[in-house]
CSV table of N, CA and C in Angstrom, one decimal:
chain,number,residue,atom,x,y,z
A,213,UNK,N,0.8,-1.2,0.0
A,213,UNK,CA,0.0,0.0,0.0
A,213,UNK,C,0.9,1.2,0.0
A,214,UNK,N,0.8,2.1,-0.9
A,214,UNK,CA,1.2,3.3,-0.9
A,214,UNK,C,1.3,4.2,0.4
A,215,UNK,N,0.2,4.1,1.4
A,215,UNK,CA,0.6,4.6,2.6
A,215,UNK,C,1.2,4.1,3.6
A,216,UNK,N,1.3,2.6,3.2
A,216,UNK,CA,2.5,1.6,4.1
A,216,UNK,C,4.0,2.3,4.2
A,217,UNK,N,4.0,2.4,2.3
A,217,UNK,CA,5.7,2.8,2.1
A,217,UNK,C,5.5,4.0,2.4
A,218,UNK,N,4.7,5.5,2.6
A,218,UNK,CA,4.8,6.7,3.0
A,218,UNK,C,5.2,7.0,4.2
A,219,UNK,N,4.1,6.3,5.1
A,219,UNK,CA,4.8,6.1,6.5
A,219,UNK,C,6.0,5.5,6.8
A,220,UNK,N,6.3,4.5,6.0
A,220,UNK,CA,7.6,3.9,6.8
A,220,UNK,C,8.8,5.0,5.5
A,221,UNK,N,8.8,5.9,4.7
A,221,UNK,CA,10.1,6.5,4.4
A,221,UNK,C,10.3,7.6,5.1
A,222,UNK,N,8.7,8.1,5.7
A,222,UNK,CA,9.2,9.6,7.0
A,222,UNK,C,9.6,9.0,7.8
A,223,UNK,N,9.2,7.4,8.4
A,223,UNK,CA,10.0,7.2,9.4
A,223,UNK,C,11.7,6.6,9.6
A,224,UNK,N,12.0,6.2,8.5
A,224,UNK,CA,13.4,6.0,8.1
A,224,UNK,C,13.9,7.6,8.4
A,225,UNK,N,13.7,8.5,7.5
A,225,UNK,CA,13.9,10.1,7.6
A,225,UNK,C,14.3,10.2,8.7
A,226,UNK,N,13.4,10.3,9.4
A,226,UNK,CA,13.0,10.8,11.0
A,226,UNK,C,14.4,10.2,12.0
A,227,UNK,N,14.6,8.8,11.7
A,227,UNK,CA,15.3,8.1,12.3
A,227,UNK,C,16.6,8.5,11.9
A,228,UNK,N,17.1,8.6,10.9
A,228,UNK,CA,17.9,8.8,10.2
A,228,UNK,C,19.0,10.5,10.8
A,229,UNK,N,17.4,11.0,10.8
A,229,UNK,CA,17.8,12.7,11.1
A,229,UNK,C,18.3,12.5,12.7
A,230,UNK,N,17.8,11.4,13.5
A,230,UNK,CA,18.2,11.2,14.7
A,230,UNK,C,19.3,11.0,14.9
A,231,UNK,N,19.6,10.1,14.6
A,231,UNK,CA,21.4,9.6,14.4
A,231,UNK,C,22.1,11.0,13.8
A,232,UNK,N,21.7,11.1,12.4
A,232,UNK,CA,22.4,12.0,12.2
A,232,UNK,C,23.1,13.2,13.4
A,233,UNK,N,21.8,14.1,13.9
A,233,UNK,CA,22.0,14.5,14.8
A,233,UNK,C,23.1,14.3,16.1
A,234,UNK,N,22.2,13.2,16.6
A,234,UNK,CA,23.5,12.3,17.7
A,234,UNK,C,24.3,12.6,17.0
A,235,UNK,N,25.1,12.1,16.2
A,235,UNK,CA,26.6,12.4,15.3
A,235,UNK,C,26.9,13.1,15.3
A,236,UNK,N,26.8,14.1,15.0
A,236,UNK,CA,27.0,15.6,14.9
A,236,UNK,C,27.3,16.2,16.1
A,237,UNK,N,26.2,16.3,16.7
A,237,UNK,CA,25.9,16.8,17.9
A,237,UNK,C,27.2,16.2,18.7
A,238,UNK,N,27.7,14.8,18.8
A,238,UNK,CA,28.2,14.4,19.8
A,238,UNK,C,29.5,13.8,19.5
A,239,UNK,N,30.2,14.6,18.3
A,239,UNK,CA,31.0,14.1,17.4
A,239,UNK,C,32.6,15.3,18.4
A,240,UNK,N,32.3,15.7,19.3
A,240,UNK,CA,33.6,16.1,20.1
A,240,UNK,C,34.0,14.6,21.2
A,241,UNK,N,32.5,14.0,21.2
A,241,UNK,CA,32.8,12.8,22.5
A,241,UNK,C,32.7,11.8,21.5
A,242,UNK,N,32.5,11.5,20.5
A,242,UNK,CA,32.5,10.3,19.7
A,242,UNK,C,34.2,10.3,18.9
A,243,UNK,N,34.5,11.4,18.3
A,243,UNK,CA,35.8,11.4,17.5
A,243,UNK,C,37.1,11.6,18.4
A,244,UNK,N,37.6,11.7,19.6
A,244,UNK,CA,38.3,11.0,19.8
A,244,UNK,C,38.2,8.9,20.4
A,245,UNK,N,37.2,8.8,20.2
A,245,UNK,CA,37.1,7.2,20.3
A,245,UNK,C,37.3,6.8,18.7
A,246,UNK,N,37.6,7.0,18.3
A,246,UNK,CA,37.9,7.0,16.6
A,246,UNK,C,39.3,7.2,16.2
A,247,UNK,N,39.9,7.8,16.9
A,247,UNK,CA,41.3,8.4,16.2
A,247,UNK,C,41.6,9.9,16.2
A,248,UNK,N,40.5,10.5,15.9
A,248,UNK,CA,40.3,11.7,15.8
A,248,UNK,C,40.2,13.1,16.7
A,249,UNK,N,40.6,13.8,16.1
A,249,UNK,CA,40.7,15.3,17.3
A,249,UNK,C,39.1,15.4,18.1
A,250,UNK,N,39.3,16.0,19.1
A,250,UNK,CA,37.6,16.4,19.3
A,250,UNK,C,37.2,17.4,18.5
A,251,UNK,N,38.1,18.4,18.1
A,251,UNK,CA,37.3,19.7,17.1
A,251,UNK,C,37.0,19.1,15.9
A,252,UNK,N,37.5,17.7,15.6
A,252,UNK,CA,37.3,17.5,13.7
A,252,UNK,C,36.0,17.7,13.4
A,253,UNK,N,35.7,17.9,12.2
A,253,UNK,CA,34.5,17.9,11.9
A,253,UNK,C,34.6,17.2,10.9
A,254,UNK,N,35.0,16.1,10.7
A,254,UNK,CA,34.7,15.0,9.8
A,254,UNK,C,33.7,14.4,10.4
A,255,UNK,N,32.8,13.9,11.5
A,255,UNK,CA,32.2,13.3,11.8
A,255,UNK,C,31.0,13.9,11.4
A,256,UNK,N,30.5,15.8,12.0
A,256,UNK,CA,29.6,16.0,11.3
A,256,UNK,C,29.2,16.0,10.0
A,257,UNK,N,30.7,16.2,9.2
A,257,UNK,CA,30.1,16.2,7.4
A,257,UNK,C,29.6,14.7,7.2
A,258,UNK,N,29.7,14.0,7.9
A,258,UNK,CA,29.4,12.0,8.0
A,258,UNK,C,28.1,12.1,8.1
A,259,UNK,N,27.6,13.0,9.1
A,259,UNK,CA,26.6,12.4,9.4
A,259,UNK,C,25.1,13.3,8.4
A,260,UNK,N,25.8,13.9,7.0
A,260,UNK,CA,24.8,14.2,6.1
A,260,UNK,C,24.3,13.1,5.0
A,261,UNK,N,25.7,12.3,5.2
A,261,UNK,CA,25.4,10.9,4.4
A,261,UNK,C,23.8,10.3,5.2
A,262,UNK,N,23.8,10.3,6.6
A,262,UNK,CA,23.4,9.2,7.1
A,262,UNK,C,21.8,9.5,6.6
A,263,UNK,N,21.4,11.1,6.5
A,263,UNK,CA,20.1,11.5,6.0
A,263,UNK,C,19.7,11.0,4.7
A,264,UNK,N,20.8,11.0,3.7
A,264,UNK,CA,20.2,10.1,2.6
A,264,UNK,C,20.3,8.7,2.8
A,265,UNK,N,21.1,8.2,3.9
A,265,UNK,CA,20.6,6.7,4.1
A,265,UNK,C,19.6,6.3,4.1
A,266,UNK,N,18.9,7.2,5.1
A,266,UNK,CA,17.7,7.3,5.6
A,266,UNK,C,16.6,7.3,4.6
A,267,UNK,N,16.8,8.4,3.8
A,267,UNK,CA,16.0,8.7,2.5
A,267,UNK,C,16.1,7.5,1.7
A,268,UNK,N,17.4,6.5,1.3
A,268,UNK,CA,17.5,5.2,0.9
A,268,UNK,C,16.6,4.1,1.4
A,269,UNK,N,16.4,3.7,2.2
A,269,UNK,CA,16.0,2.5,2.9
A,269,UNK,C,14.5,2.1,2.6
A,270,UNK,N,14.1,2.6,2.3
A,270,UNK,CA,12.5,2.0,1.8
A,270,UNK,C,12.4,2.4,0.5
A,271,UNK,N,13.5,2.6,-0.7
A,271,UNK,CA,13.0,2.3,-1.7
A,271,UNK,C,14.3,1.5,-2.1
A,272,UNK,N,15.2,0.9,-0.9
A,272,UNK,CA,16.1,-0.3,-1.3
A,272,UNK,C,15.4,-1.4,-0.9
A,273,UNK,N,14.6,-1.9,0.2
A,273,UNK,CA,13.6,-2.6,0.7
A,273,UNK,C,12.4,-2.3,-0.2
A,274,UNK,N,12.2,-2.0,-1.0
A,274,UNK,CA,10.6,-2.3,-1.9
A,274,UNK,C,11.8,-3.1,-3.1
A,275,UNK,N,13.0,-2.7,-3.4
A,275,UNK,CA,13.6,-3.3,-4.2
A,275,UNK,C,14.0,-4.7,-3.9
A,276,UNK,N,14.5,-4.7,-2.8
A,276,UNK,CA,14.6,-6.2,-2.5
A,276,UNK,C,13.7,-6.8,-2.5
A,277,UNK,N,12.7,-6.6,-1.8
A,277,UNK,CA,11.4,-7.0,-1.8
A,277,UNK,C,10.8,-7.8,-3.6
A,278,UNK,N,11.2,-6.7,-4.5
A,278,UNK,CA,11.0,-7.1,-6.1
A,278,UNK,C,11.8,-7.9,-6.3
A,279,UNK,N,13.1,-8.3,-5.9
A,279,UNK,CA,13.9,-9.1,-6.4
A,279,UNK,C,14.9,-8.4,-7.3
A,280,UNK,N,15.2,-7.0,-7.6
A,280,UNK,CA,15.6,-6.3,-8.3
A,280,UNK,C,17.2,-6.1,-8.5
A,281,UNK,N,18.0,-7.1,-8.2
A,281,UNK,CA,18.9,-7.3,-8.0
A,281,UNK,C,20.3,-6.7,-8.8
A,282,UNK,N,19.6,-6.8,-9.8
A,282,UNK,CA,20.6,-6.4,-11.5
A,282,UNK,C,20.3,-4.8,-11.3
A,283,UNK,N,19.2,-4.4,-11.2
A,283,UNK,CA,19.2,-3.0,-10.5
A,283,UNK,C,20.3,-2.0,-9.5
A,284,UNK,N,20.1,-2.8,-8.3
A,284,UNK,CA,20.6,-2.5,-7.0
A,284,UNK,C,21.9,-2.7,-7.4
A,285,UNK,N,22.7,-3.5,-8.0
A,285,UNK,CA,23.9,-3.3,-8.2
A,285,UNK,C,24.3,-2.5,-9.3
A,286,UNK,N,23.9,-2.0,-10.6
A,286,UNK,CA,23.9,-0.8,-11.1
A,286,UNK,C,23.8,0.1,-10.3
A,287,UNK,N,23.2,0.9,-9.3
A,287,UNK,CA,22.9,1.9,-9.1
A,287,UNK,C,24.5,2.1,-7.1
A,288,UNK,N,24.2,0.6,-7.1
A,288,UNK,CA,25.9,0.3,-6.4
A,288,UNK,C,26.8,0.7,-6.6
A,289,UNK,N,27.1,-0.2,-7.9
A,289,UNK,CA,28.1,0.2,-8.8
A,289,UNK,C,28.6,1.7,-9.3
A,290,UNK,N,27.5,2.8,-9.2
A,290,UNK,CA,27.7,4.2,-9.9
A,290,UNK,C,28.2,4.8,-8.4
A,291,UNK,N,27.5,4.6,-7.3
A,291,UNK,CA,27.8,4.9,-6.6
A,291,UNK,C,29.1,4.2,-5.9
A,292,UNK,N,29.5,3.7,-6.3
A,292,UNK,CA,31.2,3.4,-5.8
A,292,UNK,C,31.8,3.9,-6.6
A,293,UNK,N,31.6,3.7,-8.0
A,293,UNK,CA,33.1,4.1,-8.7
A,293,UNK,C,33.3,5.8,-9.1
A,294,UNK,N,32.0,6.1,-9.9
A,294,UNK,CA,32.4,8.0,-10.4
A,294,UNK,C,31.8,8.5,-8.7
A,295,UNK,N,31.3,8.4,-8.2
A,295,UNK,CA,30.4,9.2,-6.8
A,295,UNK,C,31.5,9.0,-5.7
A,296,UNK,N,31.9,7.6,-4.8
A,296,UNK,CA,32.3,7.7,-3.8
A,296,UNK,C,34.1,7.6,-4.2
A,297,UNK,N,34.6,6.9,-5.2
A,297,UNK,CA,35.8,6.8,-5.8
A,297,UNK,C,35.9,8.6,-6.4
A,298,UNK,N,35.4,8.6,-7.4
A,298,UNK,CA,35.4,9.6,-8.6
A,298,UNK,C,35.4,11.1,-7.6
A,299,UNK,N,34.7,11.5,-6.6
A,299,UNK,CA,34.9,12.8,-5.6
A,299,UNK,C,36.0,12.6,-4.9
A,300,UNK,N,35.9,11.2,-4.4
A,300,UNK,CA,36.7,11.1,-3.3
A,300,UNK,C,38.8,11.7,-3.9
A,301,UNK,N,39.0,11.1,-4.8
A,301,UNK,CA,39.8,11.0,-5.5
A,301,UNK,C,40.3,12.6,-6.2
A,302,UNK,N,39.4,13.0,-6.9
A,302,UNK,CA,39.7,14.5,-7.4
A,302,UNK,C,39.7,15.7,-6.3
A,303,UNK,N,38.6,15.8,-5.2
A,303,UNK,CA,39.2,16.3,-4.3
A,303,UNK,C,40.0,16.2,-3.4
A,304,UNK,N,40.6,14.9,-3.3
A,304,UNK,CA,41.9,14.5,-2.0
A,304,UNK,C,43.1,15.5,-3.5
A,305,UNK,N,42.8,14.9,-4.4
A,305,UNK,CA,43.7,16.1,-5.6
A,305,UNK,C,44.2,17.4,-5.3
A,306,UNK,N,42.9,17.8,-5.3
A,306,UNK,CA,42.8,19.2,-5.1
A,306,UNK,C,42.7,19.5,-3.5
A,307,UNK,N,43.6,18.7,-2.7
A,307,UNK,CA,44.2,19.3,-1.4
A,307,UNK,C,42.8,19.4,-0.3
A,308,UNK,N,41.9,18.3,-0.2
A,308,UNK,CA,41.1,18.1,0.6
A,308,UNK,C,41.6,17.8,1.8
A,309,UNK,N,41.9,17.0,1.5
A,309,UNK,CA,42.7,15.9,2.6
A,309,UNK,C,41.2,15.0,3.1
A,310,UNK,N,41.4,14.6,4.1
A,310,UNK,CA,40.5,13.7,5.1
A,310,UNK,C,39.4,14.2,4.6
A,311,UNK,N,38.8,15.0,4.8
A,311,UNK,CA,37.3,15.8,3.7
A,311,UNK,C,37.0,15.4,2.7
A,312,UNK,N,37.9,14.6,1.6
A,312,UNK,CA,37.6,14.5,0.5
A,312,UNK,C,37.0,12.8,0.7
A,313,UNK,N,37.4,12.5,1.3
A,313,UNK,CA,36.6,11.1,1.9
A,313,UNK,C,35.3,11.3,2.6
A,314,UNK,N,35.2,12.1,3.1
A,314,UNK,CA,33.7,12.4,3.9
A,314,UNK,C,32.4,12.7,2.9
A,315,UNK,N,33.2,13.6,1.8
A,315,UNK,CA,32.4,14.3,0.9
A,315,UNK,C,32.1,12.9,-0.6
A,316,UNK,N,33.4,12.1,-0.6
A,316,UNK,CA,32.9,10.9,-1.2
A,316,UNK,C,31.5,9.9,-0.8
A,317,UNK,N,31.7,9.7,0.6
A,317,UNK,CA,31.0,9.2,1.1
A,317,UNK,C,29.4,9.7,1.1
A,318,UNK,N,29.3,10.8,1.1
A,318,UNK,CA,28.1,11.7,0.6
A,318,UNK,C,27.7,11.3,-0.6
A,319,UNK,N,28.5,11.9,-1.4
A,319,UNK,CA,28.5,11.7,-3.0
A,319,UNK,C,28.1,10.3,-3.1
A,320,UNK,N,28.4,9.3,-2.7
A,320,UNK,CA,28.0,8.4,-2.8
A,320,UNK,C,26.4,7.8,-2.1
A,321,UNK,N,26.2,8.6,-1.3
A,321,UNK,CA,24.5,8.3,-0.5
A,321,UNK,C,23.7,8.9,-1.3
A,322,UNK,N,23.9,10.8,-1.7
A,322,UNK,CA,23.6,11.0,-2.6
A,322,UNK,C,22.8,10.1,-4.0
A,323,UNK,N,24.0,9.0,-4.8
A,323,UNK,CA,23.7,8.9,-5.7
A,323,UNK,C,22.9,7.5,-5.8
A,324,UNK,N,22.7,6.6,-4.6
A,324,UNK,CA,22.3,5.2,-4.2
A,324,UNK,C,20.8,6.0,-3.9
A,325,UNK,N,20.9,7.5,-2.8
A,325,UNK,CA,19.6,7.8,-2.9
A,325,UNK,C,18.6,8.1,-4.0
A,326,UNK,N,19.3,8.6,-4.9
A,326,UNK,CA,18.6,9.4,-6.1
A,326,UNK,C,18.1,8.6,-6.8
A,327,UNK,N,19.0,7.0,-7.4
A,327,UNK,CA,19.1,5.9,-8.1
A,327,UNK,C,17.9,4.9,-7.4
A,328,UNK,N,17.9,4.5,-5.8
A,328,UNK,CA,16.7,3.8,-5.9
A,328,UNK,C,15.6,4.5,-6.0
A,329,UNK,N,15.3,5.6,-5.2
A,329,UNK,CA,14.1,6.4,-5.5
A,329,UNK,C,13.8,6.5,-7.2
A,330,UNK,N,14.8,6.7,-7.9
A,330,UNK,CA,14.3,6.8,-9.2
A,330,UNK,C,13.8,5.4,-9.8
A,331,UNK,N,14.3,4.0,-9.4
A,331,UNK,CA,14.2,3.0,-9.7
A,331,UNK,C,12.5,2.9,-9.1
A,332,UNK,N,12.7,3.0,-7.9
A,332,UNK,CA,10.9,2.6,-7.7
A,332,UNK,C,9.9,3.7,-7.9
A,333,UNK,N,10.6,4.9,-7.6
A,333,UNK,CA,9.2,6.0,-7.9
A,333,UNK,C,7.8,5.9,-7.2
A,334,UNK,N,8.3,5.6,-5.8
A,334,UNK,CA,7.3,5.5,-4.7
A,334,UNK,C,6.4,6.6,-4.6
A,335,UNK,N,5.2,6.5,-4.9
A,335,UNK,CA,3.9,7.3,-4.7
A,335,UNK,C,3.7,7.4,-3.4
A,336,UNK,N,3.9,9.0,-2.8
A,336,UNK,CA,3.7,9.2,-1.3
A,336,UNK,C,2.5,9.7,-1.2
A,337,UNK,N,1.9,9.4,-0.4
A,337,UNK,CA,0.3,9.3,0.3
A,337,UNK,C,0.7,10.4,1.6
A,338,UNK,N,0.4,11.4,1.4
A,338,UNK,CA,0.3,12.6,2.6
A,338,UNK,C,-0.7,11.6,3.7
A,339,UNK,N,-0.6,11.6,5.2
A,339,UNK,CA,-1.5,11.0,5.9
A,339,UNK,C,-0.6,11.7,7.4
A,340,UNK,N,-1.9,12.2,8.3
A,340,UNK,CA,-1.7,12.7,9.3
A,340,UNK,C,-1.0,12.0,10.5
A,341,UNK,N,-0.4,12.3,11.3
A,341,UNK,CA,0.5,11.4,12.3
A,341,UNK,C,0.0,10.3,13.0
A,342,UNK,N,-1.0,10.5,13.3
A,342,UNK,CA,-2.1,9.2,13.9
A,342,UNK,C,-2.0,8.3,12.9
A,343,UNK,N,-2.7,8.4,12.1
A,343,UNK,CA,-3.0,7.4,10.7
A,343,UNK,C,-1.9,6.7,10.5
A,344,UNK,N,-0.6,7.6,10.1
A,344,UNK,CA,0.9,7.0,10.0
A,344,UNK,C,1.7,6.1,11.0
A,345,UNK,N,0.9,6.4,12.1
A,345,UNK,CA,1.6,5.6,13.2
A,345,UNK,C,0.8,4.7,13.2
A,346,UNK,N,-0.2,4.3,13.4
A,346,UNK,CA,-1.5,3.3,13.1
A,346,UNK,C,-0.7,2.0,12.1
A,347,UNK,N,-0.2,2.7,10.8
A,347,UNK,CA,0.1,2.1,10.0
A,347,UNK,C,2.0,1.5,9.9
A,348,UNK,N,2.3,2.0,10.7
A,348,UNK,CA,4.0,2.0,11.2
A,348,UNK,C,4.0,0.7,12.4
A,349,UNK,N,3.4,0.5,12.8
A,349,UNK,CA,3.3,0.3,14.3
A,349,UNK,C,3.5,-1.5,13.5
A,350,UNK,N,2.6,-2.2,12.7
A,350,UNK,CA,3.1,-3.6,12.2
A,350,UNK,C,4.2,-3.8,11.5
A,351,UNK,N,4.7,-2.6,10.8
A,351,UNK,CA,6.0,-2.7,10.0
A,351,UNK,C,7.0,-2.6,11.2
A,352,UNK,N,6.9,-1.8,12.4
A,352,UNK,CA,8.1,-2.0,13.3
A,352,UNK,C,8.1,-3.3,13.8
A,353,UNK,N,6.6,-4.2,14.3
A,353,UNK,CA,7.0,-4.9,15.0
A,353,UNK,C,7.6,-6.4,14.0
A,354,UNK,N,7.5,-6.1,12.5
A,354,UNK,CA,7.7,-7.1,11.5
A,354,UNK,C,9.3,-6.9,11.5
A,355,UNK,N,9.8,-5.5,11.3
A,355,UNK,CA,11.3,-5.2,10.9
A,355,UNK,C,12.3,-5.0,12.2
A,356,UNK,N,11.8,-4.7,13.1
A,356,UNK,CA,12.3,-4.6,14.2
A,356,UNK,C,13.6,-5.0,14.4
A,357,UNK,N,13.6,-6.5,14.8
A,357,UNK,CA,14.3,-7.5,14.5
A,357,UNK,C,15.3,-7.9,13.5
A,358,UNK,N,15.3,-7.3,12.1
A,358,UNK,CA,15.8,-7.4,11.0
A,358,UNK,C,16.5,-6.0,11.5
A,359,UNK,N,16.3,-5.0,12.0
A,359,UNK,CA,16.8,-3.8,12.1
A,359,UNK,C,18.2,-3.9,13.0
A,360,UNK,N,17.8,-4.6,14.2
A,360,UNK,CA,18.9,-4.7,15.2
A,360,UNK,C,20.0,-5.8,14.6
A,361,UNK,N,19.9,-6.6,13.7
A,361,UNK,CA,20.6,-7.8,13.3
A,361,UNK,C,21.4,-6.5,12.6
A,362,UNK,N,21.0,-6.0,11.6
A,362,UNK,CA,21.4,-4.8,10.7
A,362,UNK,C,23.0,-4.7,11.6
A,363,UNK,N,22.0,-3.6,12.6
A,363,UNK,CA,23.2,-2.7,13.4
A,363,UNK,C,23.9,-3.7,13.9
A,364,UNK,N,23.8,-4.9,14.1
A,364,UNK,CA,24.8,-5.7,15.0
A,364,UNK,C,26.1,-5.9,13.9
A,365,UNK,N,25.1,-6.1,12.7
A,365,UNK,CA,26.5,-6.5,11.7
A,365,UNK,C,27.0,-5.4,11.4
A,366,UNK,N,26.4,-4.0,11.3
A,366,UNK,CA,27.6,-3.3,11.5
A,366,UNK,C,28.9,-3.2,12.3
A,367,UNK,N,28.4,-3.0,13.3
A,367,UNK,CA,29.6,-3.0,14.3
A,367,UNK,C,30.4,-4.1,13.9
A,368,UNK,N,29.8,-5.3,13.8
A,368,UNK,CA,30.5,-6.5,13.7
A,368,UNK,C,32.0,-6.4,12.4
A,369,UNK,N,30.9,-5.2,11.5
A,369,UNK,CA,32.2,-5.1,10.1
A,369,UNK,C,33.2,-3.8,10.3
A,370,UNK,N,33.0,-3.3,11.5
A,370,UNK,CA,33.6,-2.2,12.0
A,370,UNK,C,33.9,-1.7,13.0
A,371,UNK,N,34.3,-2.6,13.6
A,371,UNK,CA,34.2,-2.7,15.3
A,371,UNK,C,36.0,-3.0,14.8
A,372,UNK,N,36.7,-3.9,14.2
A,372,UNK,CA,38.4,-3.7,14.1
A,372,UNK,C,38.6,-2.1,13.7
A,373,UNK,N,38.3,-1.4,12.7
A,373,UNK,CA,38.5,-0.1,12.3
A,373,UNK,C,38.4,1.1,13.6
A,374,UNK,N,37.3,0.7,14.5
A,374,UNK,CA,37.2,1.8,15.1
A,374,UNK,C,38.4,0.9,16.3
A,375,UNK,N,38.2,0.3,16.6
A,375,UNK,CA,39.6,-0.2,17.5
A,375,UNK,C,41.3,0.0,16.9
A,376,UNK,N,41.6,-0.4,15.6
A,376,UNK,CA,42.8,0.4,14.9
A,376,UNK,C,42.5,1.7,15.4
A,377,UNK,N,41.7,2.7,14.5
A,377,UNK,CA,42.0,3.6,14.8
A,377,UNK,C,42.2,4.5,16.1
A,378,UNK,N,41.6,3.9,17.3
A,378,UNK,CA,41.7,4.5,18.7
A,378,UNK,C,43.1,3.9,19.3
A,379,UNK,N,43.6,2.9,19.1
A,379,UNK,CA,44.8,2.2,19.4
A,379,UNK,C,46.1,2.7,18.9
A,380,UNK,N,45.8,3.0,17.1
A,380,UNK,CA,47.0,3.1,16.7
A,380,UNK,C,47.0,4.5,16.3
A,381,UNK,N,45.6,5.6,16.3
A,381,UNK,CA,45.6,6.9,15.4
A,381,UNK,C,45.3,7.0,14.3
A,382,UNK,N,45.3,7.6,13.5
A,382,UNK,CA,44.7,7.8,11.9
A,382,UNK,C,45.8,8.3,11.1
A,383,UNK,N,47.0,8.8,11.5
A,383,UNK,CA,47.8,8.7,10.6
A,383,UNK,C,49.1,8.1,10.6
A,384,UNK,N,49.7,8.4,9.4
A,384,UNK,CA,50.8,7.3,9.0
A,384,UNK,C,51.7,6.7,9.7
């Protein structure tokens, strides 16, 4: 149902803008557990990616959901090589330094965002906050669980990185 996927992409959004936030917001007590200075602001330009994550997630899930496979990896694919490679790369050029990685990493949410939304072309159904939660409330308690496996495996593929880096530092 069209107001299934409407509700659950504000609430990706919503969630998204959360973290983001937290990140930002708490990126003087988070970046030195990283490597990092407390004044860096690499963490907050990070956490603009996280908003198109956000903005990703329910039209990468209606994709899986299709089976869309040969899709999702095209639109993978653009976003690794000219987007997260192709910025990353010409700005570290042009004397970014460490920024030019942050702003890849954007460039690359950016173009996974743009690419599935354009792939599904999800029809949003305006519906007032009651209604939306009404209708949120089975998809959380269906994804819930699929959610926290998610985050575990992150850590799980990034939990050495953030330990290098607090151990050993970030540079050479």
């Amino acid at each position: 149902d069209d107001r299934d996927v409407t509700a659950a992409f504000w609430f990706s959004v919503l969630v998204a803008a959360a973290f983001a936030a937290v990140l930002a917001l708490g990126s003087p007590v988070i970046s030195p557990l990283v490597g990092l200075p407390a004044d860096s602001a690499l963490l907050p330009l990070l956490s603009i990616a996280l908003l198109f994550a956000g903005a990703s997630a329910t039209p990468l899930g209606l994709l899986q959901r299709d089976l869309r496979f040969r899709s999702m990896a095209t639109v993978d694919l653009l976003a690794a090589g000219p987007a997260l490679i192709g910025v990353s790369v010409v700005l570290a050029a042009a004397g970014f330094g460490a920024s030019a990685l942050a702003f890849g990493e954007i460039a690359a949410a950016v173009a996974k965002c743009a690419g599935y939304l354009a792939l599904t072309r999800p029809r949003f159904r305006p519906e007032g906050p009651t209604a939306s939660w009404g209708r949120l409330r089975p998809l959380l308690g269906y994804g819930a669980g699929f959610s926290i496996a998610q985050l575990g495996n992150w850590f799980a593929l990034n939990a050495d990185k953030l330990v290098v880096a607090n151990a050993l530092g970030t540079g050479p």
